[in-house]
């Protein structure tokens, strides 16, 4: 965002007109040299010149399937969207989740999850990102699931191959997606193909819809291409063309490194023009003619062989058949049994609750039948459940009795009832700021500079005991304070299973505030 100042030279947020002018000025400075402008975007509560940028992107720290990436894909439409992977990922689940919105991954060179650390995964997944880009993201999927928290996107037009990406944002299960065959001009001659070759797929026809089934673990992603012989053949030709694009890229790198053009560079262009013909023998001959054991030449041979294999599949497509599904085993946290009552008369069961206290810099102790929070020198003190609260199957009611003992001072302090799932970047919290006002947020409203909330601040009397009741189902909330309704409506959450935490936090650390919680009760809600 360009630095902006008002008439009195005070810093201010850039509104649409100067921001657009600034980005257009960057384009003018760069000139016609195929350079692009890519912003490292974060959520801001102001108009933003999305349309001026060539590529939309984010560094890391947000879910690859979450709200910000979905916003970038929607406003970017067919532009490239990119995000750097999280540096702490031990496997490629993050990279696969990026497939949902066709977000091209970058990487930090010095981290384990950089391209060098996950080279095999990048080589497997990059063609899929690019094929989805070639097909083109479609804002209307013409597909749906009756199950909650299934995320899905469609790539491709009805007159060509269609690719669907499905992500399971809930517990491990068999996921079912119904595809509207009529809306997509789909005949019963279609079959499914998994370009990742990882997840068994099953399908059947019901009332004019193609019902696709796949077993997915939490945050697992599946890709399936739907098409008849012609559609599946076209998909494989696109794959072969992508491999030839990569060979051309390798040729440019070869010329850069060796200060001379590779003698077979012209042949790559000829082969790219022949990709719609029976050029399998030509590709294999090209591969054999590539001499050398350097990394670039070895890679070009591999790419040419892959292109020949894909072209063979395009010329002689073989229909797949529904497979036996694999039911994923639940490996994450278990669901807590209800009703649950915690009176805080004794220390917590370490198997059910975890305490975060920044190396003992804060205070979390039991006294007079209460749980006491104080920051002291910490910025956060937290008590969180290890089991997950499930409010998707049946509504639940969370009740707690508390008092914010807050001496008057100029420093901010918040106390929170916090629900966060083990996946994604969404959450729900009921926050009490400085002991005297209450409001509710979710992941979409959080970084809005306190301008947006599920409901805005309501006053709350400090230094007296309050009883709060929060009723939740998979769509609605109802919040009562001391028997009076504070707010009710839609919570817009993307999850229905989460841990539950009590949190005291402030960037200013402690200034004598003490939060006492008398009890926490969670039970099935009455209708």
XYZ file of C-alpha atoms in Angstrom:
527
model
C 0.000 0.000 0.000
C 1.533 3.371 -0.906
C 2.378 5.701 1.988
C -0.401 8.298 2.176
C -0.895 11.383 4.336
C -3.817 13.707 4.874
C -3.758 17.519 4.639
C -2.102 17.742 8.065
C 0.558 15.174 7.110
C -0.880 12.463 9.313
C -0.486 8.865 8.033
C -3.732 7.491 6.647
C -5.072 4.481 4.750
C -4.878 4.633 0.969
C -8.339 4.714 -0.586
C -9.157 3.437 -4.051
C -8.162 6.426 -6.171
C -4.548 6.972 -4.976
C -3.981 3.223 -4.669
C -5.041 2.601 -8.258
C -2.973 5.546 -9.497
C 0.036 4.240 -7.586
C -0.202 0.748 -9.096
C -0.774 2.141 -12.588
C 2.323 4.267 -12.043
C 4.313 1.128 -11.229
C 3.205 -0.400 -14.518
C 4.350 2.737 -16.347
C 7.752 2.606 -14.649
C 8.237 -1.084 -15.441
C 7.388 -0.583 -19.088
C 6.761 -3.256 -21.737
C 9.281 -5.799 -20.481
C 6.937 -8.598 -19.430
C 7.411 -7.652 -15.786
C 4.497 -8.182 -13.447
C 3.220 -6.567 -10.265
C 2.420 -9.040 -7.503
C 1.156 -7.725 -4.149
C 1.755 -9.541 -0.875
C -1.864 -9.100 0.165
C -3.249 -9.248 3.678
C -6.756 -8.495 4.870
C -7.395 -4.769 5.070
C -10.612 -2.923 5.889
C -10.405 -0.546 2.926
C -11.047 -0.614 -0.829
C -8.205 -2.384 -2.612
C -7.111 -2.197 -6.279
C -7.213 -5.953 -6.872
C -7.945 -5.492 -10.567
C -4.712 -3.541 -11.186
C -2.388 -6.419 -10.312
C -1.153 -9.068 -12.733
C -0.893 -11.777 -10.068
C -2.513 -11.969 -6.625
C -0.481 -13.443 -3.805
C 0.134 -13.932 -0.110
C 3.166 -14.963 1.867
C 2.019 -17.592 4.373
C 0.229 -17.974 7.734
C -3.251 -18.397 6.249
C -5.175 -21.511 5.262
C -4.742 -22.496 1.589
C -8.484 -23.220 1.449
C -9.540 -20.337 3.665
C -11.352 -17.059 3.241
C -8.481 -14.923 1.937
C -7.474 -17.402 -0.767
C -11.126 -17.792 -1.788
C -11.416 -14.005 -2.037
C -8.290 -13.806 -4.199
C -9.553 -16.506 -6.531
C -12.957 -14.847 -6.845
C -11.660 -11.355 -7.605
C -8.718 -12.680 -9.621
C -10.941 -14.973 -11.709
C -8.498 -16.529 -14.213
C -5.425 -14.672 -12.991
C -2.650 -16.602 -11.296
C -2.952 -16.686 -7.508
C 0.071 -17.696 -5.454
C 1.037 -18.366 -1.844
C 4.211 -19.452 -0.137
C 3.917 -22.703 1.835
C 4.157 -22.791 5.591
C 7.754 -23.514 6.562
C 6.855 -26.057 9.226
C 4.892 -28.553 7.100
C 6.422 -32.050 7.394
C 4.615 -33.317 4.266
C 2.839 -32.085 1.158
C -0.698 -31.780 2.593
C -0.419 -27.973 2.392
C 0.611 -28.167 -1.265
C -2.326 -30.455 -2.071
C -4.769 -28.186 -0.261
C -3.646 -25.346 -2.555
C -5.195 -27.301 -5.430
C -8.710 -26.423 -4.256
C -8.435 -22.813 -5.452
C -5.560 -23.486 -7.872
C -3.114 -21.445 -5.807
C 0.386 -21.856 -7.219
C 2.911 -22.549 -4.421
C 6.231 -20.817 -4.060
C 8.732 -21.692 -1.355
C 11.455 -20.567 1.003
C 14.788 -21.942 -0.125
C 16.145 -22.458 3.382
C 13.184 -24.358 4.839
C 12.299 -28.032 4.773
C 9.114 -27.351 2.824
C 10.870 -25.365 0.095
C 10.840 -26.795 -3.443
C 14.194 -28.473 -2.802
C 12.844 -30.191 0.306
C 9.696 -31.458 -1.398
C 10.986 -31.816 -4.943
C 9.053 -35.015 -5.685
C 5.808 -33.463 -4.442
C 6.321 -30.305 -6.488
C 7.044 -32.320 -9.629
C 3.902 -34.362 -9.055
C 1.612 -31.432 -8.243
C 2.835 -28.586 -10.469
C 1.364 -30.105 -13.641
C -2.016 -30.328 -11.856
C -1.925 -26.650 -10.805
C -1.133 -25.651 -14.390
C -3.736 -27.948 -15.950
C -6.376 -26.484 -13.657
C -5.213 -23.049 -14.809
C -5.490 -24.117 -18.458
C -9.028 -25.382 -17.872
C -10.020 -22.203 -16.026
C -11.724 -21.772 -12.643
C -15.512 -21.534 -12.799
C -17.436 -19.585 -10.133
C -20.503 -21.865 -10.425
C -19.606 -25.500 -9.797
C -22.961 -27.113 -10.715
C -22.071 -29.601 -7.978
C -23.008 -29.835 -4.306
C -22.751 -32.045 -1.248
C -25.403 -32.656 1.392
C -22.605 -33.114 3.944
C -21.374 -30.127 5.912
C -17.973 -28.508 5.386
C -17.155 -30.004 2.038
C -15.269 -27.488 -0.097
C -15.366 -27.929 -3.858
C -14.421 -26.073 -7.033
C -14.850 -26.754 -10.752
C -12.396 -26.107 -13.567
C -13.311 -26.307 -17.238
C -16.244 -25.528 -19.518
C -19.055 -27.956 -20.423
C -17.653 -28.465 -23.944
C -14.334 -29.819 -22.655
C -12.879 -31.933 -19.858
C -14.066 -30.959 -16.377
C -11.894 -31.160 -13.276
C -13.294 -31.019 -9.755
C -11.236 -30.449 -6.607
C -12.787 -31.482 -3.290
C -11.451 -30.789 0.202
C -12.834 -32.323 3.392
C -12.894 -29.659 6.130
C -14.330 -31.956 8.807
C -13.829 -35.407 10.327
C -12.531 -38.354 8.243
C -15.393 -39.804 6.180
C -16.704 -40.908 2.812
C -17.472 -37.704 0.929
C -20.253 -37.616 -1.663
C -20.595 -34.911 -4.312
C -23.536 -34.663 -6.712
C -22.664 -33.223 -10.147
C -25.500 -31.723 -12.224
C -24.986 -33.591 -15.499
C -27.623 -31.641 -17.435
C -26.205 -28.228 -16.514
C -22.748 -29.358 -17.627
C -23.870 -31.112 -20.820
C -22.626 -34.429 -19.468
C -23.617 -37.821 -20.921
C -23.582 -41.194 -19.199
C -20.527 -42.130 -21.272
C -18.253 -40.170 -18.930
C -15.825 -41.752 -16.512
C -13.584 -40.426 -13.733
C -9.814 -40.127 -13.699
C -7.622 -39.191 -10.706
C -4.560 -37.317 -12.027
C -2.882 -37.682 -8.626
C -3.429 -41.462 -8.717
C -3.912 -41.483 -4.942
C -7.557 -41.779 -3.985
C -9.966 -44.534 -5.118
C -13.078 -43.042 -6.707
C -16.575 -44.477 -7.015
C -19.521 -43.050 -8.939
C -23.123 -43.783 -9.805
C -26.086 -42.084 -11.468
C -29.134 -40.902 -9.532
C -31.971 -38.763 -10.943
C -29.822 -37.239 -13.638
C -26.914 -36.472 -11.338
C -23.470 -38.047 -11.221
C -22.814 -38.991 -7.581
C -19.077 -39.147 -6.878
C -17.761 -40.785 -3.676
C -14.273 -40.623 -2.204
C -12.805 -41.337 1.232
C -11.033 -38.292 2.659
C -9.231 -37.653 5.913
C -9.486 -34.262 7.630
C -8.046 -31.554 5.336
C -7.346 -34.116 2.611
C -7.858 -33.058 -1.000
C -8.956 -35.105 -4.001
C -8.942 -34.242 -7.699
C -11.047 -35.980 -10.334
C -11.415 -35.331 -14.050
C -14.823 -36.087 -15.577
C -15.172 -36.694 -19.299
C -16.019 -39.111 -22.066
C -13.349 -40.540 -24.355
C -12.931 -37.210 -26.165
C -12.796 -35.197 -22.931
C -10.308 -37.485 -21.198
C -8.211 -37.527 -24.379
C -8.148 -33.722 -24.460
C -7.010 -33.618 -20.829
C -4.048 -35.893 -21.621
C -3.127 -33.742 -24.646
C -3.123 -30.680 -22.428
C -0.790 -32.552 -20.077
C 1.562 -33.408 -22.952
C 1.538 -29.758 -24.058
C 2.412 -28.680 -20.514
C 5.414 -31.042 -20.519
C 6.625 -29.474 -23.772
C 6.267 -26.036 -22.205
C 8.524 -27.261 -19.418
C 11.083 -28.530 -21.928
C 11.091 -25.085 -23.555
C 11.711 -23.583 -20.100
C 14.592 -25.996 -19.584
C 16.030 -24.920 -22.935
C 16.012 -21.303 -21.803
C 17.744 -22.242 -18.571
C 20.286 -24.300 -20.539
C 21.071 -21.280 -22.721
C 21.394 -19.043 -19.660
C 23.743 -21.419 -17.832
C 25.847 -22.456 -20.810
C 25.893 -19.127 -22.690
C 24.757 -20.887 -25.871
C 21.523 -22.137 -27.387
C 20.884 -25.887 -27.148
C 21.095 -27.470 -30.633
C 17.630 -29.079 -30.242
C 15.813 -25.881 -29.215
C 14.072 -25.523 -32.563
C 12.906 -29.137 -32.362
C 10.954 -28.362 -29.160
C 8.921 -25.757 -31.008
C 8.207 -28.271 -33.806
C 7.119 -30.932 -31.324
C 4.807 -28.437 -29.562
C 3.094 -27.836 -32.910
C 2.658 -31.612 -33.355
C 1.136 -32.348 -29.960
C -2.300 -32.853 -31.536
C -0.893 -35.514 -33.870
C 0.557 -38.976 -33.403
C 3.957 -37.665 -32.328
C 4.813 -40.352 -29.778
C 7.757 -41.746 -31.774
C 9.026 -38.217 -32.407
C 8.984 -37.458 -28.680
C 10.826 -40.654 -27.820
C 13.386 -39.956 -30.549
C 13.837 -36.439 -29.179
C 14.395 -37.872 -25.704
C 17.018 -40.283 -27.030
C 18.785 -37.448 -28.868
C 19.251 -35.438 -25.675
C 22.839 -36.235 -24.712
C 24.384 -35.386 -21.383
C 24.113 -36.235 -17.689
C 23.628 -32.721 -16.325
C 20.456 -32.059 -14.318
C 18.761 -29.972 -17.042
C 19.290 -32.553 -19.781
C 18.164 -35.415 -17.544
C 15.014 -33.474 -16.710
C 14.296 -32.757 -20.386
C 14.527 -36.478 -21.167
C 12.072 -37.242 -18.352
C 9.666 -34.566 -19.580
C 9.783 -35.826 -23.171
C 9.072 -39.383 -22.032
C 6.177 -38.165 -19.876
C 4.782 -36.185 -22.819
C 4.970 -39.308 -25.013
C 3.151 -41.351 -22.356
C 0.428 -38.710 -22.033
C 0.016 -38.503 -25.777
C -0.360 -42.291 -25.864
C -3.177 -42.048 -23.306
C -4.766 -39.323 -25.420
C -4.670 -41.429 -28.593
C -5.943 -44.577 -26.880
C -8.050 -43.554 -23.860
C -9.064 -46.423 -21.582
C -12.212 -45.966 -19.523
C -11.904 -46.403 -15.771
C -14.508 -48.098 -13.598
C -15.746 -47.315 -10.064
C -13.333 -48.542 -7.405
C -13.735 -49.907 -3.904
C -13.562 -46.977 -1.506
C -11.118 -46.727 1.369
C -12.722 -45.503 4.583
C -10.196 -43.183 6.290
C -9.346 -43.877 9.900
C -9.754 -41.066 12.392
C -6.267 -40.103 13.593
C -6.884 -36.693 15.167
C -8.445 -35.553 18.445
C -11.513 -37.357 19.771
C -14.904 -35.744 20.336
C -15.629 -34.780 23.934
C -18.430 -36.522 25.765
C -21.292 -34.325 26.931
C -22.455 -33.115 29.324
C -19.147 -31.807 30.672
C -18.823 -29.739 33.852
C -15.558 -28.224 35.105
C -15.800 -26.608 38.537
C -12.100 -25.629 38.814
C -11.884 -26.949 42.377
C -8.808 -29.035 41.522
C -6.052 -28.885 38.868
C -7.057 -29.916 35.354
C -6.666 -33.404 33.902
C -3.603 -33.143 31.643
C -5.134 -35.689 29.268
C -8.149 -33.428 28.689
C -6.741 -29.906 29.020
C -3.526 -28.147 28.068
C -2.095 -24.987 29.610
C -0.058 -22.391 27.700
C 1.822 -19.938 29.865
C 4.928 -18.707 27.982
C 7.526 -20.362 30.212
C 5.778 -19.427 33.433
C 5.649 -15.700 32.683
C 1.931 -15.610 33.474
C -0.355 -16.872 36.192
C -2.941 -19.629 35.933
C -3.926 -21.154 39.254
C -6.845 -22.534 41.265
C -8.002 -20.596 44.318
C -11.276 -20.615 46.271
C -12.975 -22.825 43.682
C -12.052 -20.497 40.792
C -9.590 -20.593 37.923
C -7.505 -17.403 37.962
C -5.831 -15.880 34.901
C -3.267 -13.081 35.090
C -0.702 -12.085 32.461
C 2.065 -10.698 34.677
C 4.947 -10.648 32.127
C 3.241 -12.905 29.558
C 1.224 -11.771 26.543
C -1.086 -14.814 26.563
C -2.284 -17.343 29.135
C -4.506 -20.111 27.798
C -6.409 -23.213 28.900
C -7.593 -25.412 25.974
C -9.378 -28.758 25.657
C -7.619 -31.643 23.921
C -10.931 -33.160 22.780
C -13.129 -31.498 20.174
C -16.529 -29.981 20.814
C -19.008 -31.110 18.122
C -21.874 -28.688 17.522
C -22.663 -29.863 13.984
C -24.560 -33.052 14.738
C -26.571 -31.591 17.627
C -26.771 -28.074 19.133
C -24.759 -27.426 22.286
C -24.893 -24.856 25.078
C -21.748 -23.462 26.689
C -22.220 -21.794 30.073
C -19.596 -20.095 32.192
C -19.558 -17.807 35.230
C -16.769 -15.244 35.459
C -15.632 -11.871 36.707
C -13.126 -9.470 35.143
C -11.313 -7.710 37.971
C -9.886 -4.811 35.990
C -8.241 -1.834 37.680
C -8.485 1.352 35.651
C -5.513 1.812 33.324
C -4.790 2.851 29.746
C -3.652 -0.573 28.482
C -5.730 -2.931 26.362
C -6.571 -6.398 27.699
C -8.873 -9.056 26.328
C -10.391 -12.223 27.763
C -11.827 -14.760 25.351
C -13.975 -17.839 25.019
C -12.321 -19.250 21.899
C -13.329 -22.071 19.533
C -10.836 -23.123 16.853
C -10.794 -26.257 14.690
C -7.647 -28.376 14.211
C -7.560 -27.262 10.549
C -8.013 -24.025 8.618
C -7.798 -20.414 9.804
C -11.402 -19.830 10.857
C -12.471 -19.558 14.496
C -15.135 -18.168 16.798
C -14.489 -16.104 19.868
C -16.520 -14.195 22.392
C -14.221 -11.405 23.511
C -14.465 -9.102 26.513
C -12.209 -6.086 26.147
C -10.913 -4.314 29.263
C -13.644 -6.021 31.239
C -16.294 -3.544 30.100
C -17.477 -4.491 26.586
C -18.304 -7.715 24.782
C -18.509 -8.766 21.131
C -18.150 -11.852 18.910
C -15.827 -12.500 15.952
C -15.080 -15.218 13.430
C -12.076 -15.716 11.140
C -13.530 -13.492 8.452
C -14.023 -10.471 10.715
C -10.858 -10.749 12.768
C -8.403 -8.541 10.884
C -10.823 -5.692 10.233
C -9.278 -3.189 12.632
C -12.319 -3.795 14.859
C -14.681 -2.387 12.220
C -16.556 -5.637 11.474
C -17.935 -8.241 13.879
C -20.680 -10.836 14.123
C -22.239 -8.330 16.474
C -20.655 -5.088 17.587
C -19.601 -4.157 21.102
C -22.180 -4.206 23.878
C -21.383 -2.719 27.312
C -20.576 -5.024 30.202
C -20.167 -4.054 33.819
C -16.667 -4.860 35.128
C -15.741 -6.165 38.571
C -19.006 -8.083 39.036
C -19.825 -11.733 38.373
C -21.584 -12.594 35.096
C -23.135 -15.784 33.733
C -22.788 -16.266 29.994
C -24.655 -18.837 27.869
C -23.702 -19.488 24.254
C -25.900 -21.791 22.177
C -24.392 -23.129 18.942
C -25.519 -25.295 16.072
C -23.842 -25.642 12.693
C -25.391 -22.390 11.416
C -26.669 -20.258 14.309
C -25.574 -18.791 17.616
C -27.460 -17.297 20.552
C -25.603 -15.408 23.290
C -27.159 -14.545 26.657
C -25.587 -12.614 29.496
C -27.125 -12.829 32.972
C -30.346 -14.207 31.515
C -30.754 -11.437 28.908
C -30.308 -11.894 25.166
C -27.212 -10.119 23.832
C -27.380 -11.265 20.203
C -28.421 -14.160 17.971
C -28.040 -14.941 14.280
C -25.761 -16.707 11.774
C -22.154 -17.308 12.754
C -20.877 -18.109 9.202
C -18.319 -20.625 10.468
C -16.561 -23.066 8.161
C -16.275 -25.744 10.878
C -18.450 -27.562 13.398
C -15.777 -29.314 15.480
C -13.245 -27.399 17.527
C -11.398 -27.276 20.774
C -12.651 -24.826 23.382
C -10.269 -22.486 25.145
C -10.266 -19.785 27.791
C -7.686 -17.141 26.906
C -6.329 -13.962 28.474
C -4.222 -11.867 26.122
C -2.645 -8.454 25.608
C 0.337 -7.143 23.698
C 0.889 -4.803 26.655
C 1.351 -7.745 29.069
C -0.077 -7.560 32.584
C -1.245 -4.501 34.507
C -2.980 -6.035 37.513
C -6.031 -7.466 35.726
C -7.320 -10.805 37.037
C -9.912 -12.957 35.268
C -11.710 -15.446 37.494
C -13.796 -18.296 36.076
C -16.057 -20.118 38.521
C -17.180 -22.951 36.258
C -17.491 -24.088 32.639
C -20.419 -26.296 31.594
C -21.056 -27.753 28.157
C -24.193 -29.744 27.451
C -26.565 -30.662 24.624
C -28.851 -27.710 23.989
C -32.576 -27.908 24.407
C -34.619 -27.381 21.250
